[in-house]
Structures are given as C-alpha cells and as structure tokens.
XYZ file of N, CA and C in Angstrom:
345
model
N 7.756 -5.505 -17.451
C 7.020 -3.721 -17.138
C 6.669 -3.927 -15.435
N 6.933 -2.650 -15.326
C 7.037 -2.387 -13.899
C 5.624 -1.854 -13.400
N 4.924 -2.507 -12.073
C 3.707 -2.248 -11.748
C 4.318 -1.324 -10.391
N 3.521 -0.876 -9.647
C 3.483 -0.425 -8.612
C 2.020 -0.895 -7.644
N 2.405 -1.687 -6.715
C 1.146 -2.367 -6.136
C 1.037 -1.569 -5.041
N -0.133 -0.836 -4.629
C -0.642 0.273 -3.334
C -1.341 -0.371 -2.737
N -0.953 -0.942 -1.728
C -1.663 -1.572 -0.463
C -2.918 -0.705 0.382
N -3.915 -1.131 0.073
C -4.903 0.117 0.247
C -5.926 -0.953 2.049
N -6.358 0.044 2.741
C -6.996 -0.180 3.545
C -7.680 1.083 3.990
N -8.716 0.437 5.218
C -9.509 1.778 5.830
C -9.327 1.868 7.143
N -10.352 2.521 7.757
C -10.229 2.772 9.030
C -10.785 1.513 10.279
N -11.626 0.756 9.245
C -11.905 -0.303 9.735
C -10.784 -1.394 9.794
N -10.208 -1.663 9.239
C -8.995 -2.286 8.861
C -7.881 -1.867 9.963
N -7.834 -0.527 10.099
C -6.897 -0.197 11.181
C -7.488 -0.834 12.546
N -8.348 -0.605 12.615
C -9.251 -0.848 13.969
C -9.123 -2.243 14.345
N -9.275 -3.006 13.159
C -9.035 -4.615 13.385
C -7.710 -5.007 13.739
N -6.767 -4.040 13.247
C -5.052 -4.251 13.519
C -4.815 -4.015 14.782
N -5.410 -2.866 15.231
C -5.391 -2.753 16.654
C -5.984 -3.503 17.876
N -6.751 -4.076 16.972
C -7.247 -5.018 18.070
C -6.837 -6.516 18.064
N -6.121 -6.695 17.516
C -4.932 -8.071 17.427
C -4.501 -8.509 18.541
N -3.999 -9.548 18.826
C -3.059 -9.888 20.114
C -1.757 -9.678 19.288
N -0.763 -9.575 19.952
C 0.682 -9.919 19.670
C 0.658 -10.855 19.135
N 0.203 -12.356 19.496
C 0.234 -13.402 18.596
C -0.302 -12.995 17.424
N -1.184 -12.461 17.406
C -2.039 -12.487 15.764
C -1.207 -11.681 14.747
N -0.989 -10.452 15.558
C 0.077 -9.586 14.794
C 1.116 -10.155 14.475
N 1.592 -10.929 14.895
C 3.353 -11.308 14.597
C 2.743 -12.271 13.277
N 1.941 -13.098 13.360
C 1.204 -13.953 12.781
C 1.265 -13.714 11.207
N 0.432 -12.480 11.244
C 0.415 -11.534 9.997
C 1.798 -10.895 9.819
N 2.551 -10.892 9.985
C 3.449 -10.062 9.735
C 4.358 -11.283 9.239
N 4.493 -12.581 9.889
C 4.694 -13.738 9.380
C 4.357 -14.243 7.807
N 3.316 -13.909 7.814
C 2.519 -14.061 5.979
C 2.934 -12.940 5.556
N 3.278 -11.957 5.936
C 3.707 -10.661 4.806
C 5.433 -11.140 4.459
N 5.922 -11.149 5.430
C 7.410 -11.897 5.223
C 7.607 -13.116 4.220
N 6.794 -13.991 4.718
C 6.594 -14.678 3.439
C 6.272 -14.624 2.232
N 5.315 -13.688 2.146
C 4.934 -13.292 0.597
C 5.850 -12.368 0.150
N 6.434 -11.867 1.106
C 7.701 -10.960 0.168
C 8.725 -12.262 -0.109
N 9.631 -12.974 0.700
C 10.258 -14.219 0.321
C 9.894 -14.596 -0.940
N 8.639 -15.021 -1.062
C 8.074 -15.716 -2.454
C 8.007 -15.048 -4.055
N 8.270 -13.498 -3.667
C 8.180 -12.946 -4.606
C 9.297 -11.843 -4.909
N 10.094 -11.928 -3.947
C 11.431 -11.453 -3.706
C 12.211 -11.167 -5.352
N 12.002 -12.116 -6.256
C 12.659 -11.989 -7.303
C 11.936 -11.034 -8.459
N 10.682 -10.745 -7.932
C 10.029 -9.511 -8.795
C 10.182 -8.175 -8.485
N 10.608 -7.815 -7.231
C 10.627 -6.633 -6.348
C 11.591 -5.866 -7.169
N 11.211 -4.679 -7.396
C 12.054 -3.531 -7.728
C 12.599 -2.808 -6.372
N 11.618 -2.317 -5.654
C 11.246 -1.935 -4.721
C 10.834 -2.826 -3.651
N 11.600 -3.386 -2.025
C 10.845 -4.213 -1.897
C 9.668 -3.957 -1.105
N 9.279 -2.900 -0.839
C 7.691 -2.377 -0.227
C 7.930 -1.408 0.919
N 7.208 -0.318 1.643
C 7.140 0.008 2.417
C 5.762 0.153 3.281
N 5.837 0.038 4.649
C 4.549 0.289 5.212
C 4.560 2.015 5.608
N 3.294 2.485 5.304
C 3.205 3.764 5.622
C 2.163 4.073 6.869
N 2.941 5.074 7.747
C 1.867 5.827 8.688
C 0.501 6.254 8.171
N -0.365 5.845 9.406
C -1.487 5.843 9.016
C -2.074 7.452 8.496
N -2.988 7.378 7.804
C -3.131 8.627 6.823
C -3.401 9.937 7.676
N -3.713 9.799 8.685
C -4.187 11.211 9.885
C -2.630 11.479 9.986
N -1.435 11.414 9.716
C 0.015 11.430 10.036
C 0.273 12.291 8.624
N -0.814 12.176 7.447
C -0.177 13.070 6.330
C -0.369 14.285 6.220
N 0.432 15.039 5.373
C 0.102 16.399 5.241
C 0.148 16.373 3.378
N -1.029 17.261 3.637
C -1.016 17.052 1.676
C -0.975 18.647 1.097
N -0.390 19.074 0.282
C 0.073 20.343 -0.901
C -0.344 20.046 -1.418
N -1.798 21.294 -1.857
C -2.284 21.501 -3.276
C -2.208 22.549 -4.033
N -1.714 23.008 -4.967
C -1.693 23.961 -5.995
C -3.166 24.683 -6.329
N -3.534 25.317 -5.895
C -5.124 26.180 -6.498
C -4.900 26.462 -8.049
N -5.967 26.353 -8.470
C -5.939 27.045 -9.798
C -5.165 28.030 -10.222
N -5.324 29.519 -9.211
C -4.863 30.529 -8.880
C -3.362 30.633 -8.724
N -2.961 29.879 -8.610
C -1.379 29.237 -8.181
C -0.898 29.289 -6.961
N -2.040 29.556 -5.917
C -2.053 29.478 -4.259
C -1.642 28.175 -3.775
N -0.942 27.871 -3.146
C -0.990 26.728 -2.403
C -1.588 26.403 -1.174
N -1.840 25.605 -0.534
C -2.436 25.216 0.667
C -1.913 23.828 0.845
N -1.519 24.024 2.480
C -1.686 22.854 3.023
C -2.083 22.507 4.247
N -2.353 21.226 3.942
C -3.548 20.733 4.814
C -3.189 19.384 5.977
N -3.486 18.918 7.162
C -3.255 17.975 7.451
C -4.304 16.892 6.949
N -3.942 15.812 6.876
C -4.680 14.383 6.535
C -4.279 14.228 5.279
N -4.711 13.110 4.590
C -4.373 12.688 2.951
C -4.853 13.707 2.317
N -4.605 12.812 1.014
C -5.171 13.629 -0.170
C -6.382 13.339 -0.552
N -6.737 12.496 -0.694
C -7.830 11.858 -0.818
C -9.015 11.885 0.408
N -10.036 11.893 0.347
C -11.032 11.982 1.667
C -12.179 10.735 1.227
N -12.009 9.740 2.150
C -12.855 8.608 1.318
C -12.579 7.514 2.277
N -12.844 6.619 2.326
C -12.810 4.870 2.893
C -11.653 4.755 3.138
N -10.898 4.233 1.670
C -9.732 3.761 2.058
C -8.271 4.543 1.601
N -7.588 4.417 2.089
C -6.108 4.997 1.699
C -5.105 4.092 1.567
N -3.729 4.693 1.149
C -2.697 3.703 0.634
C -2.427 3.604 1.834
N -1.889 2.183 2.339
C -1.169 1.834 3.438
C 0.156 1.640 3.139
N 0.794 1.285 2.135
C 1.881 0.763 1.546
C 1.995 0.677 0.474
N 3.366 0.114 -0.308
C 3.571 -0.031 -1.561
C 4.622 -0.774 -1.744
N 4.435 -1.497 -2.840
C 6.039 -2.202 -3.386
C 5.792 -1.745 -4.998
N 7.304 -1.990 -5.822
C 7.283 -1.922 -7.143
C 8.156 -3.241 -7.668
N 6.917 -3.809 -8.392
C 7.535 -5.235 -9.105
C 8.019 -4.557 -10.849
N 8.752 -5.612 -10.729
C 9.242 -5.727 -12.508
C 8.937 -7.023 -13.151
N 7.464 -7.255 -14.112
C 7.499 -8.685 -13.964
C 7.353 -8.669 -15.863
N 6.910 -9.660 -16.017
C 6.883 -9.484 -17.815
C 5.278 -9.102 -18.221
N 3.973 -9.023 -17.096
C 2.547 -8.357 -17.793
C 2.349 -8.418 -15.904
N 0.828 -7.593 -16.616
C 0.108 -7.818 -15.970
C -0.492 -8.838 -14.860
N -0.891 -9.972 -15.929
C -1.338 -11.409 -15.293
C -0.175 -11.526 -14.140
N 0.723 -11.436 -14.104
C 1.879 -11.762 -13.143
C 1.769 -10.745 -11.695
N 1.347 -9.534 -12.320
C 1.205 -8.400 -11.155
C 0.032 -8.926 -10.256
N -0.871 -9.610 -10.992
C -2.063 -9.927 -10.401
C -1.972 -10.815 -9.564
N -1.106 -11.884 -9.825
C -0.797 -13.167 -9.264
C 0.104 -12.573 -7.889
N 0.875 -11.726 -7.993
C 1.193 -11.489 -6.709
C 0.277 -10.551 -6.215
N -0.560 -9.389 -6.479
C -1.134 -8.919 -5.519
C -2.292 -9.373 -5.198
N -2.625 -10.451 -5.837
C -3.776 -11.390 -5.207
C -3.410 -12.124 -4.093
N -2.148 -12.684 -3.818
C -1.756 -13.271 -2.467
C -1.404 -12.883 -1.440
N -1.394 -11.247 -1.592
C -0.911 -10.312 -0.625
C -2.160 -10.691 0.849
N -1.091 -10.979 1.768
C -1.964 -11.242 3.070
C -2.606 -10.015 3.912
N -2.306 -8.280 3.705
C -2.482 -7.854 4.793
C -3.367 -6.771 4.300
N -3.840 -6.632 3.332
C -4.839 -5.553 3.219
C -5.836 -6.408 2.185
N -6.845 -5.674 2.167
C -7.939 -6.485 1.683
C -7.686 -5.793 0.112
N -7.415 -5.022 -0.273
C -7.413 -4.275 -1.369
C -6.009 -4.084 -2.167
N -5.544 -4.318 -3.375
C -4.488 -3.843 -3.667
C -4.499 -3.141 -5.243
N -4.360 -1.990 -5.194
C -4.296 -1.238 -6.539
C -3.137 -1.424 -7.331
N -3.047 -1.654 -8.425
C -2.196 -2.272 -9.375
C -1.798 -0.822 -10.566
N -0.555 -0.046 -10.846
C -0.533 0.698 -11.870
C 0.352 0.697 -12.714
N 0.939 0.752 -13.511
C 2.247 0.536 -14.682
C 2.675 1.718 -14.112
N 4.064 1.523 -13.870
C 4.646 2.704 -13.869
C 5.251 3.527 -15.219
N 5.403 4.329 -15.445
C 6.212 5.389 -16.405
C 7.484 5.149 -16.476
N 8.322 4.471 -17.060
C 9.897 4.719 -16.740
C 10.251 6.198 -17.748
C-alpha cells in the first residue's frame, strides 16, 4: 500500500533551524540522509523538501466559481507541510515505523494514496 508521509513543521521549528550552527545543520542533514538510506527500499518518491510557507501561492475556487489567488499557504495555522515522501509498504504499521524515526520534523502526517 502506498502512503504519503508529510513532514510538518511550525514557524518555531524554522526559527530553531535558522539558529543552528553550520555543524548542527550538517549533523541534521546527515541524520536525514541516514534515515533515507535505511528506508530506501520503501520509497516510491524519495522525498522533497519544500520552500517555507511564505513562498506559497494558493488558488481557491469560490462557490460562485470565481478564483481567488493569494500569497501564503492553503491553511492558516501553526503547522505547515515542509516536505514529503511516498512509501510503498505492506501496511500502516510499517509506514508508522518509518515515520516514527524521521529526525527532522516533530510531526509526520501519514495518508493512504489512492491509486
């Protein structure tokens, strides 16, 4: 079964990342690379890091059919998707095992992919 793992973060997480030294940031990237290597066999899409939410543009179609384009993320709230991967694994338990060990974001949302 395919699942999308969405790596969620907050502005506070971005500030912590910005405050890291080059050495701390390199260590975090090393941990993510190690995580990807350990789980490589499960990835359909290896994953991509997204620009920060302030770089987003959102297109909304209103009920009257008009289209509204705004700067910023789709949702307004504390956490946004900072990246994603798609895995193909036997069941949700395996997806949970993979998500549980992701070192870079405090929250990982898992959703089944509809083929």
